[in-house]
C-alpha positions as a printed Julia matrix, in Angstrom:
726×3 Matrix{Float64}:
  -1.19   33.87    5.75
  -0.76   37.32    4.14
   1.63   35.72    1.67
  -1.0    33.13    0.8
  -3.59   35.85    0.3
  -1.15   37.61   -1.98
  -0.62   34.35   -3.86
  -4.28   33.86   -4.61
  -5.28   37.53   -4.83
  -2.42   38.58   -7.07
  -4.51   37.67  -10.09
  -7.46   39.67   -8.75
  -9.56   36.56   -8.84
 -13.21   37.54   -8.79
 -16.5    35.87   -9.62
 -18.09   36.5   -13.01
 -19.14   40.14  -13.38
 -16.28   41.48  -11.21
 -13.16   43.3   -12.35
 -10.6    41.8   -14.68
  -8.86   38.73  -13.32
  -5.36   40.12  -13.23
  -3.29   43.09  -14.31
   0.43   43.59  -14.64
   3.14   41.4   -13.15
   1.94   38.01  -11.96
   5.08   37.1   -10.04
   4.49   36.3    -6.4
   6.46   37.01   -3.21
   8.05   34.17   -1.23
   5.97   32.48    1.43
   6.59   33.12    5.11
   5.37   30.33    7.43
   2.84   31.72    9.84
   2.82   29.02   12.54
   6.3    29.5    14.03
   8.56   32.48   14.5
  11.79   32.77   12.58
  13.61   33.58   15.8
  12.58   30.3    17.38
  13.72   28.39   14.32
  17.11   30.11   14.4
  17.6    29.29   18.08
  16.7    25.67   17.37
  19.14   25.38   14.5
  21.99   26.84   16.5
  21.62   24.27   19.29
  24.36   21.62   19.3
  22.95   18.2    18.56
  24.28   15.23   20.49
  23.51   11.51   20.78
  21.65   12.34   23.99
  19.23   14.51   22.0
  18.54   11.61   19.63
  18.09    9.22   22.54
  15.41   11.49   23.97
  13.81   12.16   20.57
  13.39    8.45   19.78
  12.61    7.51   23.43
  15.43    4.96   23.41
  15.92    5.1    27.17
  12.19    4.42   27.6
  11.63    1.35   25.42
  15.26    0.26   25.07
  16.63    0.22   28.6
  18.61   -1.63   29.73
  19.54   -3.31   26.44
  19.93   -0.45   23.94
  21.68    2.9    24.04
  23.44    5.42   21.79
  27.23    5.7    21.86
  29.36    8.8    21.36
  29.71    8.03   17.65
  25.94    8.31   17.25
  25.37    4.59   16.68
  22.92    2.36   18.54
  24.61   -0.22   20.71
  23.38   -3.43   22.31
  24.08   -3.9    26.01
  24.05   -7.72   26.12
  24.01   -8.08   29.91
  21.51   -5.33   30.62
  22.43   -3.17   33.57
  25.53   -5.31   34.22
  27.04   -4.49   30.82
  30.39   -2.72   31.01
  31.24    0.07   28.59
  33.7    -2.03   26.57
  31.14   -4.83   26.23
  28.59   -2.77   24.28
  28.06   -3.99   20.71
  27.79   -1.4    17.91
  25.0    -2.39   15.5
  26.58   -0.51   12.6
  29.76   -2.57   12.98
  27.67   -5.74   12.85
  26.03   -4.58    9.61
  29.43   -3.81    8.12
  30.87   -7.18    9.13
  27.87   -9.05    7.79
  27.37   -7.15    4.52
  30.99   -6.59    3.46
  32.19   -8.94    0.71
  34.08  -12.04    1.75
  37.13  -10.72   -0.1
  37.57   -8.04    2.57
  36.72  -10.24    5.55
  32.94   -9.84    5.58
  30.26  -12.47    5.31
  28.75  -11.25    2.05
  25.16  -11.4     3.28
  22.43   -9.22    1.86
  20.03   -7.07    3.86
  17.4    -7.01    5.31
  18.98   -8.63    8.31
  17.84  -10.04   11.64
  20.48   -9.73   14.34
  19.96  -12.12   17.25
  21.8   -11.54   20.5
  21.62  -14.73   22.62
  23.28  -12.9    25.52
  20.19  -10.68   25.76
  17.97  -13.77   25.64
  19.89  -15.32   28.53
  19.69  -12.08   30.5
  15.92  -11.9    30.04
  15.52  -15.45   31.37
  17.78  -14.77   34.33
  16.02  -11.47   35.1
  12.58  -13.12   35.07
  13.81  -15.93   37.31
  15.51  -13.47   39.65
  12.38  -11.33   39.92
  10.27  -14.3    41.06
  12.94  -15.62   43.4
  13.21  -12.2    45.01
   9.43  -11.91   45.44
   9.21  -15.45   46.85
  11.92  -14.77   49.38
  10.55  -11.36   50.38
   7.03  -12.68   50.95
   7.91  -15.98   52.59
   6.33  -17.99   49.82
   6.8   -21.7    50.45
   7.25  -23.01   46.93
   9.16  -21.95   43.82
   8.79  -20.43   40.37
   9.24  -22.6    37.3
   8.52  -20.97   33.95
   7.98  -22.3    30.45
   8.6   -20.66   27.08
   5.66  -20.8    24.61
   7.41  -21.77   21.4
   4.73  -20.14   19.23
   6.38  -16.78   19.96
   9.43  -17.76   17.97
   9.92  -21.36   16.9
  13.38  -20.83   15.44
  15.5   -23.85   16.3
  18.39  -21.92   17.77
  16.14  -19.63   19.82
  14.38  -22.6    21.41
  17.61  -24.53   21.96
  19.22  -21.49   23.6
  16.25  -21.06   25.93
  16.43  -24.71   27.0
  20.18  -24.39   27.58
  20.03  -21.05   29.41
  17.02  -22.15   31.46
  18.36  -25.54   32.55
  19.82  -24.3    35.89
  16.35  -23.2    37.04
  14.2   -25.94   35.41
  12.84  -23.7    32.68
  10.62  -25.64   30.27
   8.6   -25.27   27.08
   4.95  -24.9    26.09
   3.5   -26.33   22.88
   0.2   -25.56   21.19
   0.25  -27.89   18.19
   1.65  -31.26   17.13
   4.75  -29.91   15.37
   5.45  -27.63   18.32
   5.09  -30.63   20.63
   7.59  -32.63   18.56
   9.96  -29.68   18.65
   9.61  -29.29   22.42
  10.05  -33.01   23.06
  13.27  -33.1    21.06
  14.74  -29.96   22.66
  13.86  -30.93   26.24
  15.73  -34.21   25.87
  18.78  -32.0    26.43
  17.18  -29.89   29.15
  16.59  -30.18   32.87
  14.59  -33.39   33.58
  12.35  -31.42   35.96
  11.51  -28.81   33.28
   7.81  -28.72   32.45
   6.45  -29.55   29.0
   3.03  -27.91   28.99
   0.72  -29.14   26.21
  -1.86  -26.51   25.33
  -4.1   -26.06   22.3
  -6.87  -28.15   20.81
  -6.03  -31.84   20.68
  -6.86  -34.96   18.75
  -5.87  -38.55   19.51
  -2.46  -38.2    17.83
  -1.6   -35.07   19.85
  -2.54  -36.8    23.11
  -0.63  -39.93   22.07
   2.52  -37.85   21.51
   2.09  -36.07   24.85
   1.7   -39.35   26.7
   4.66  -40.78   24.81
   6.7   -37.81   26.0
   5.83  -38.72   29.57
   6.91  -42.29   28.87
  10.21  -40.83   27.66
  10.72  -39.29   31.12
   9.75  -35.76   30.08
   7.77  -33.8    32.69
   4.69  -33.49   30.48
   1.35  -31.93   31.44
  -1.69  -32.26   29.18
  -3.84  -29.17   29.66
  -7.49  -29.71   28.72
  -8.82  -26.95   26.45
 -12.11  -28.75   25.71
 -14.19  -30.98   27.92
 -14.15  -33.83   25.39
 -10.37  -34.12   25.56
 -10.55  -35.78   28.98
 -12.09  -38.92   27.48
  -9.27  -39.23   24.96
  -6.66  -38.79   27.68
  -8.27  -41.48   29.84
  -8.63  -43.92   26.94
  -5.17  -43.51   25.4
  -3.31  -43.4    28.73
  -4.78  -46.76   29.66
  -3.74  -48.26   26.32
  -0.2   -47.0    26.78
  -0.12  -47.84   30.48
   0.98  -44.27   31.23
  -0.22  -42.35   34.26
  -0.81  -38.86   32.84
  -0.42  -35.5    34.53
  -3.43  -33.4    33.6
  -4.19  -29.72   33.8
  -7.33  -27.73   33.08
  -7.53  -24.31   31.52
 -10.06  -22.16   33.33
 -12.11  -19.56   31.52
 -11.92  -16.66   33.97
 -14.33  -13.78   34.27
 -11.41  -11.38   34.61
 -10.31   -9.82   31.33
  -8.75   -6.64   30.05
 -10.34   -4.44   27.44
  -7.42   -4.05   25.03
  -6.89   -5.86   21.75
  -4.98   -8.7    23.38
  -7.73   -9.31   25.93
 -10.27  -10.44   23.34
  -9.56  -14.14   24.0
 -10.22  -13.91   27.73
 -13.38  -13.61   29.8
 -16.44  -15.81   29.92
 -16.88  -15.74   26.14
 -13.22  -16.24   25.37
 -11.98  -18.71   22.78
 -10.11  -20.99   25.17
 -10.7   -22.84   28.41
 -13.42  -24.48   30.45
 -16.24  -22.88   32.38
 -16.78  -23.76   36.03
 -19.56  -26.15   34.98
 -17.23  -27.94   32.58
 -14.42  -28.09   35.15
 -16.73  -29.8    37.61
 -17.75  -32.34   34.96
 -14.07  -33.05   34.2
 -13.42  -33.58   37.93
 -16.33  -36.0    38.11
 -15.15  -37.9    35.01
 -11.63  -38.27   36.4
 -12.98  -39.28   39.79
 -15.16  -41.99   38.24
 -12.11  -43.29   36.36
  -9.92  -43.36   39.45
  -7.66  -40.65   37.99
  -8.5   -37.55   40.01
  -4.97  -37.62   41.43
  -3.73  -37.02   37.87
  -5.26  -33.53   37.89
  -2.34  -31.41   39.12
  -2.25  -28.1    37.23
  -4.57  -25.13   36.75
  -3.93  -22.89   33.77
  -5.45  -19.57   32.75
  -4.6   -16.68   30.46
  -6.01  -13.18   30.82
  -4.46  -12.0    27.55
  -1.16  -10.67   26.24
   0.2    -7.29   27.3
  -1.62   -7.1    30.65
  -1.47   -3.34   31.24
  -1.39   -3.13   35.04
  -0.66   -5.17   38.14
  -4.14   -4.38   39.46
  -5.72   -6.32   36.59
  -3.08   -9.03   36.91
  -3.81   -9.53   40.61
  -7.55   -9.65   39.98
  -7.09  -12.52   37.55
  -4.59  -14.41   39.71
  -6.84  -14.15   42.77
  -9.78  -15.57   40.79
  -7.64  -18.41   39.46
  -6.13  -19.15   42.86
  -9.63  -19.48   44.25
 -10.46  -22.08   41.57
  -7.18  -23.82   42.4
  -8.11  -24.01   46.08
 -11.54  -25.42   45.2
  -9.94  -28.15   43.1
  -7.79  -29.05   46.1
 -10.93  -29.22   48.21
 -12.55  -31.54   45.65
  -9.7   -34.02   45.99
  -7.4   -33.21   43.06
  -3.68  -33.56   43.73
  -2.98  -29.95   42.7
   0.65  -28.83   42.5
   1.04  -26.09   39.87
  -0.75  -22.85   39.04
   0.1   -21.73   35.49
  -0.66  -18.02   35.11
  -0.16  -18.12   31.33
   1.27  -15.23   29.38
   0.52  -11.54   29.69
   3.81  -10.2    31.0
   4.01   -7.14   28.77
   6.8    -5.01   27.39
   6.96   -1.27   26.86
   6.98   -0.71   23.1
   6.78    3.08   23.26
   8.62    3.89   26.48
   5.61    5.61   28.04
   5.25    3.29   31.08
   1.49    3.61   30.61
  -1.24    1.21   31.71
  -3.75    2.65   29.25
  -2.33    1.35   26.0
  -1.68   -1.91   24.14
   1.8    -0.51   23.45
   2.94   -0.21   27.03
   2.66   -1.51   30.58
   2.87    0.32   33.88
   5.12   -2.17   35.67
   8.47   -3.91   35.45
   9.55   -7.51   36.0
   9.82   -7.14   39.75
   6.4    -5.56   40.17
   4.88   -8.28   38.0
   6.45  -11.12   39.98
   5.57   -9.55   43.33
   1.93   -9.08   42.31
   1.62  -12.73   41.24
   3.28  -14.18   44.33
   1.27  -11.95   46.64
  -2.06  -12.89   45.04
  -1.44  -16.65   45.13
  -0.08  -16.55   48.69
  -3.04  -14.48   49.91
  -5.67  -16.95   48.63
  -3.79  -20.09   49.66
  -3.09  -18.79   53.17
  -6.72  -17.84   53.56
  -7.72  -21.39   52.58
  -4.84  -23.02   54.49
  -3.61  -24.65   51.3
  -0.02  -25.54   50.47
   1.58  -22.96   48.21
   1.75  -24.28   44.62
   4.58  -24.06   42.13
   4.07  -20.88   40.11
   4.48  -21.29   36.37
   4.23  -18.59   33.68
   4.29  -18.63   29.89
   6.02  -15.33   29.27
   7.09  -15.6    25.63
   6.87  -11.99   24.44
   8.81  -10.7    27.43
  11.56  -13.29   26.94
  12.32  -13.06   23.21
  11.27   -9.57   22.07
  14.44   -7.72   23.01
  17.03  -10.14   21.65
  16.16   -9.71   17.96
  16.73   -6.59   15.84
  15.55   -6.18   12.26
  17.89   -3.96   10.23
  17.0    -2.65    6.79
  18.13    0.05    4.41
  16.42    3.15    3.06
  17.17    3.05   -0.67
  15.73    6.4    -1.71
  13.38    9.15   -0.6
  10.8    11.26   -2.35
   9.33   14.54   -1.17
   6.14   16.28   -2.31
   7.06   18.74   -5.06
   5.58   22.1    -4.14
   6.31   25.03   -6.47
   7.58   28.35   -5.17
   5.14   31.24   -5.28
   7.01   32.91   -8.1
   6.67   29.7   -10.13
   2.85   29.71  -10.06
   1.56   30.87  -13.46
  -1.78   32.34  -12.4
  -2.85   33.64  -15.8
  -2.23   30.2   -17.28
  -4.23   28.52  -14.5
  -7.2    30.87  -14.84
  -7.26   30.61  -18.61
  -9.17   27.36  -18.83
 -11.12   27.32  -15.55
 -14.87   27.08  -15.42
 -16.84   29.83  -13.73
 -17.43   27.62  -10.67
 -13.7    27.01  -10.37
 -13.02   30.75  -10.56
 -15.5    31.26   -7.74
 -13.49   28.74   -5.7
 -10.36   30.82   -6.39
 -12.15   33.95   -5.19
 -13.37   32.2    -2.03
  -9.88   30.86   -1.41
  -8.51   34.4    -1.63
 -11.08   35.72    0.83
 -10.43   32.88    3.28
  -6.72   33.6     3.13
  -7.31   37.31    3.83
  -9.41   36.39    6.86
  -6.77   33.87    8.1
  -9.35   31.07    7.94
  -7.1    28.03    7.75
  -9.8    25.37    7.56
 -11.68   27.28    4.87
  -8.49   27.52    2.82
  -8.23   23.75    2.83
 -11.91   23.36    1.89
 -11.79   25.78   -1.06
  -8.44   24.47   -2.28
  -9.79   20.93   -2.26
 -12.99   22.03   -3.98
 -11.01   23.84   -6.66
  -8.9    20.76   -7.22
 -11.93   18.49   -7.57
 -13.63   20.8   -10.1
 -10.47   20.85  -12.19
 -10.23   17.07  -12.08
 -13.79   16.88  -13.43
 -12.9    19.33  -16.2
  -9.87   17.21  -17.04
 -12.01   14.08  -17.26
 -14.4    15.95  -19.59
 -11.51   17.0   -21.79
 -11.92   20.75  -21.26
  -8.71   21.18  -19.24
  -5.25   20.15  -20.35
  -2.8    18.16  -18.25
  -0.48   21.18  -17.98
  -3.23   23.31  -16.44
  -4.29   20.46  -14.12
  -0.7    20.12  -12.93
  -0.51   23.88  -12.35
  -3.68   23.77  -10.24
  -2.25   20.82   -8.27
   0.86   22.88   -7.64
  -1.16   25.86   -6.45
  -3.21   23.7    -4.06
  -0.07   22.04   -2.74
   1.4    25.47   -2.16
  -1.72   26.5    -0.25
  -1.44   23.39    1.91
   2.25   24.04    2.59
   1.82   27.7     3.52
  -1.25   27.11    5.67
   0.27   24.15    7.45
   3.66   25.91    7.72
   5.43   22.58    8.17
   7.55   20.46    5.9
   5.43   17.61    4.48
   6.62   14.11    5.31
   8.85   12.45    2.79
   8.43    8.87    1.67
  11.48    6.73    2.38
  11.59    3.63    0.2
  13.0     0.78    2.27
  14.44   -2.54    1.12
  11.94   -4.6     3.06
   8.6    -6.37    2.92
   6.42   -5.28    5.82
   4.16   -8.28    5.2
   7.1   -10.64    5.65
   9.13   -8.97    8.4
   6.65   -6.81   10.39
   3.31   -8.58    9.79
   1.78   -7.4    13.08
   1.9    -3.8    11.87
  -0.41   -4.3     8.89
  -2.53   -7.04   10.46
  -3.35   -5.63   13.91
  -1.7    -2.2    13.91
   1.04   -3.21   16.35
   3.62   -0.43   16.53
   7.3    -1.14   17.1
  10.09    1.34   17.81
  11.93    2.14   14.56
  15.11    4.19   14.75
  18.12    4.95   12.53
  20.96    2.82   13.9
  23.58    5.49   13.09
  23.97    9.25   12.48
  22.34    9.89   15.86
  24.95   12.55   16.54
  23.28   14.57   13.75
  20.0    16.44   13.9
  17.34   14.64   11.82
  16.27   17.36    9.42
  13.2    15.79    7.81
  10.23   13.65    8.72
   9.22   10.63    6.74
   7.07    7.55    6.39
   8.39    4.18    5.25
   7.25    2.48    2.06
   8.27   -1.12    1.35
   9.02   -3.0    -1.87
   5.66   -4.74   -2.26
   3.06   -3.77   -4.83
   0.49   -3.21   -2.1
  -0.95    0.0    -0.67
  -0.72   -1.48    2.84
   3.03   -1.89    2.44
   3.92    1.24    4.36
   4.56    2.32    7.91
   2.9     5.62    8.76
   2.31    5.19   12.48
   5.09    5.34   15.03
   5.5     5.32   18.78
   4.31    8.41   20.6
   1.25    8.69   18.37
   3.37   10.11   15.54
   2.37    9.77   11.88
   5.91   10.31   10.63
   9.43    9.59   11.85
  12.32   12.06   12.27
  14.94   11.01    9.72
  18.17   12.21    8.17
  18.5    13.19    4.56
  19.95   10.61    2.2
  22.08   13.18    0.4
  25.64   13.11    1.7
  24.73   10.17    3.96
  27.41    9.04    6.37
  28.65   12.5     7.24
  29.47   13.68   10.72
  31.17   11.37   13.13
  28.99    8.36   12.42
  30.91    7.11    9.43
  31.35    3.51    8.41
  28.0     3.23    6.61
  29.5     3.65    3.12
  26.95    6.3     2.25
  24.01    4.1     3.19
  21.21    4.75    5.65
  20.2     1.93    7.97
  17.1     1.71   10.16
  16.39   -0.76   12.93
  13.08   -2.18   14.12
  13.35   -3.19   17.76
  11.41   -5.43   20.18
  10.22   -7.62   17.31
  11.62  -10.96   18.47
   8.16  -12.39   19.2
   5.74  -13.59   16.5
   7.02  -11.56   13.52
   9.08  -14.34   11.93
   6.46  -17.04   12.38
   3.58  -14.86   11.13
   5.38  -13.42    8.11
   4.3   -14.6     4.67
   5.76  -14.38    1.16
   3.65  -11.56   -0.29
   5.06  -10.63   -3.73
   7.4   -13.59   -3.12
   9.66  -11.64   -0.77
  11.15  -14.14    1.65
  12.59  -13.63    5.1
  15.75  -11.67    5.95
  19.26  -12.96    6.41
  19.93  -13.95   10.02
  23.04  -13.72   12.2
  23.62  -14.56   15.84
  26.07  -12.31   17.65
  27.67  -12.86   21.04
  29.72  -10.5    23.14
  33.44  -11.2    22.92
  36.74   -9.62   23.96
  37.74   -8.99   20.34
  38.45   -5.5    18.97
  34.78   -4.88   18.12
  33.28   -6.54   21.23
  31.34   -9.17   19.29
  31.65  -12.45   17.44
  29.29  -13.72   14.76
  28.53  -17.23   15.97
  26.0   -18.19   13.33
  24.99  -16.73    9.97
  22.61  -17.74    7.21
  21.47  -15.94    4.06
  17.81  -15.21    3.58
  15.68  -17.37    1.27
  16.58  -17.09   -2.39
  14.17  -16.46   -5.25
  14.22  -20.2    -5.86
  13.38  -20.91   -2.22
  10.29  -18.7    -2.18
   9.17  -20.06   -5.54
   9.29  -23.58   -4.08
   7.03  -22.44   -1.24
   4.35  -21.76   -3.86
   4.82  -25.19   -5.49
   6.97  -23.96   -8.38
  10.03  -25.94   -9.47
  12.98  -23.56  -10.02
  15.09  -26.23  -11.73
  12.43  -26.85  -14.38
  11.79  -23.11  -14.7
  15.49  -22.55  -15.36
  15.57  -25.27  -18.02
  12.58  -23.68  -19.77
  14.27  -20.27  -19.8
  17.59  -21.78  -20.85
  16.01  -23.44  -23.89
  14.19  -20.22  -24.7
  17.49  -18.35  -24.57
  19.07  -20.89  -26.88
  16.17  -20.51  -29.3
  16.11  -16.71  -29.46
  19.6   -15.61  -28.36
  21.87  -18.46  -29.37
  21.5   -18.24  -33.15
  24.09  -15.51  -33.73
  27.46  -17.05  -34.49
  30.36  -15.47  -32.68
  28.24  -14.41  -29.68
  28.47  -17.64  -27.74
  29.91  -15.71  -24.78
  26.89  -13.45  -24.65
  24.54  -16.43  -24.65
  26.53  -18.18  -21.9
  26.54  -15.03  -19.76
  22.78  -14.65  -20.24
  22.1   -18.2   -19.1
  24.46  -17.78  -16.14
  22.68  -14.58  -15.1
  19.31  -16.35  -15.17
  20.71  -19.17  -13.05
  22.13  -16.78  -10.46
  18.81  -14.91  -10.25
  17.22  -18.07   -8.87
  19.95  -18.25   -6.2
  19.87  -14.56   -5.16
  17.56  -13.05   -2.56
  14.49  -11.21   -3.9
  15.51   -7.91   -2.3
  17.2    -4.99   -4.05
  20.94   -4.54   -4.14
  21.93   -1.05   -3.08
  23.85    1.11   -5.51
  27.24    2.32   -4.32
  30.56    3.34   -5.89
  31.66   -0.32   -5.86
  28.4    -2.02   -6.77
  26.12   -2.1    -9.78
  29.29   -1.52  -11.77
  29.08   -2.25  -15.47
  31.52   -5.05  -16.08
  32.96   -5.38  -19.54
  30.88   -8.42  -20.38
  28.75   -7.63  -23.42
  26.62   -5.17  -21.49
  25.63   -7.48  -18.61
  25.55   -5.93  -15.14
  26.57   -7.67  -11.93
  26.19   -6.43   -8.37
  29.95   -6.38   -7.85
  33.13   -8.04   -9.02
  32.5   -11.07   -6.82
  29.18  -11.66   -8.54
  30.85  -11.29  -11.9
  33.47  -13.86  -11.04
  30.79  -16.15   -9.63
  28.81  -15.85  -12.86
  31.87  -16.99  -14.79
  32.81  -19.76  -12.37
  30.09  -20.53   -9.85
  31.66  -22.61   -7.11
  29.91  -21.47   -3.93
  27.14  -23.59   -2.54
  23.75  -21.87   -2.19
  23.44  -23.53    1.23
  26.78  -22.21    2.44
  26.77  -20.99    6.03
  29.36  -19.62    8.4
  30.34  -20.58   11.89
  32.04  -18.62   14.67
  33.62  -15.78   12.79
  35.36  -13.25   15.03
  34.9    -9.6    14.17
């Protein structure tokens, strides 16, 4: 603070009527931060930094266990079998990025980032772990039925994700849940290859066509249950089932009183969006009884809300639902299944807290034990046969298996002048008397070590100068000098390095829509260089022309993220990144892809599926597909890329094809336009071997492969790859 006082007082700033503003040399001494001792900083800098330090800094062991860790090279690895993963089976994410992004000429796949890496082995392990947790709880508590889960396809409707779940879940009759007609068609098709006992739970609001499809599925020998969301749906089910001569299996969704107070609990409780009240349930029972179909009522469904924070709340809801279940049994329904819905949460921030939407205070085993105990308690008290327990745990199943990887292209830091660069006489020259008073007050606040007052007077000074600038009485050079002085005040008072802005090759609206829409925070971590100390803090700014296209909130309540500098990137022992800096967003396998839009016409990322293998790099790329091209996203908005290209081609012929002897230039121009429609909308990173100026009349191509392709385009835009060993 004394240095700041010197900075402001050096010009002897005084209100009108006081002594002269300054005398003699106006150079200023260097600032000394006043919030931390130099000795502490020296000790911190001398400490050896290891991957373990990074793991603790980014809480990787908290949110990532048992699927993610940091290896000795400082790279994040995937542990595909969870706790059963052996050391040689860990998959290095940086090696995946290299394999995927390297040109085909050197054995890569030639895909562009951003990139979604799917790990089906993790998906299988999540299913097996959930099943094992319930089986263990059932055995330990002497429960006399079994667990049979379903996957709600709304969490991630990707074909290969759903097909993998059906395949991995077949040994334990794992089924699917649909909430719309296209989801029902998807589920019907996939379950034709699944376990015949697997449940197909039909949720959501329904019309006659939806109910027809659900009844048709039952006629096709699929174990379909139509869950009534509205009272009126029962009449449609009765009418259409009779026309099709199909005996339906019906469930009702109960609107419980139990709810949790977080964001995800807003759809539960008495005034929730979904389900039937007790009055409506009784009317449905009466309607089915009058139609001779009460035996068709076999399932009770409820949903407290996603991310249930504690087992205490979970048990309260299950006990209430089990009581309704037992009453339906008493009323004569042939009840067999209690569907506890979703709500099995995951720990996004590693805090193991029950007081946040970002975390939960339990694990899989505690969750399963709480459910089994609550159902058994009510049923034993009522002397009712234990029902099959079903859950719709989508988030907990798919979140871990998908990693979004993107690149930081550049970084900008606030430019704060040094004290000896502040030209005080020049600043004071054009200031109004009120502004000079602000300078005097700023000086006095600095002398008294009044941090908050320094901020107030600095801001007031800045605002007065802005008004003078708008009035034309202050030049842009003086305004910039005042801005620099105020930034210097902020830096010295705060005594901390301001956060840099890292510009990332990503659309947050497309790839992380939950962040901007509901403030959902995901763990974001550099996937390499974790054997180096992160020397700066930063926020992330995406490619879109939108002020919301930034990430400035991170796990742990942080407003910036520890990051490495981009200068000299790839140093240390975590090489292999070719001078690039890659970040990963984790636990985003649920909802992000289906909710993402095409803001600014940025489409989705490239996608690869990776399985553990015994090859030299411990993985094999089993499936790969490039992200949507510019033409693809234009089609989404009803444009016709082929016609657009023809328009531009004719325009090029009209304005660029008239010069004789430059036919090659015109052909290259048209070829470049054509390839732009086939390329992804994202930026291509500059590197020693890319963005090279080819000797082609001044045209630039991303690399030599693109140049050759522009001359002789032979690759199909729909080209994909299958089972490529790394």
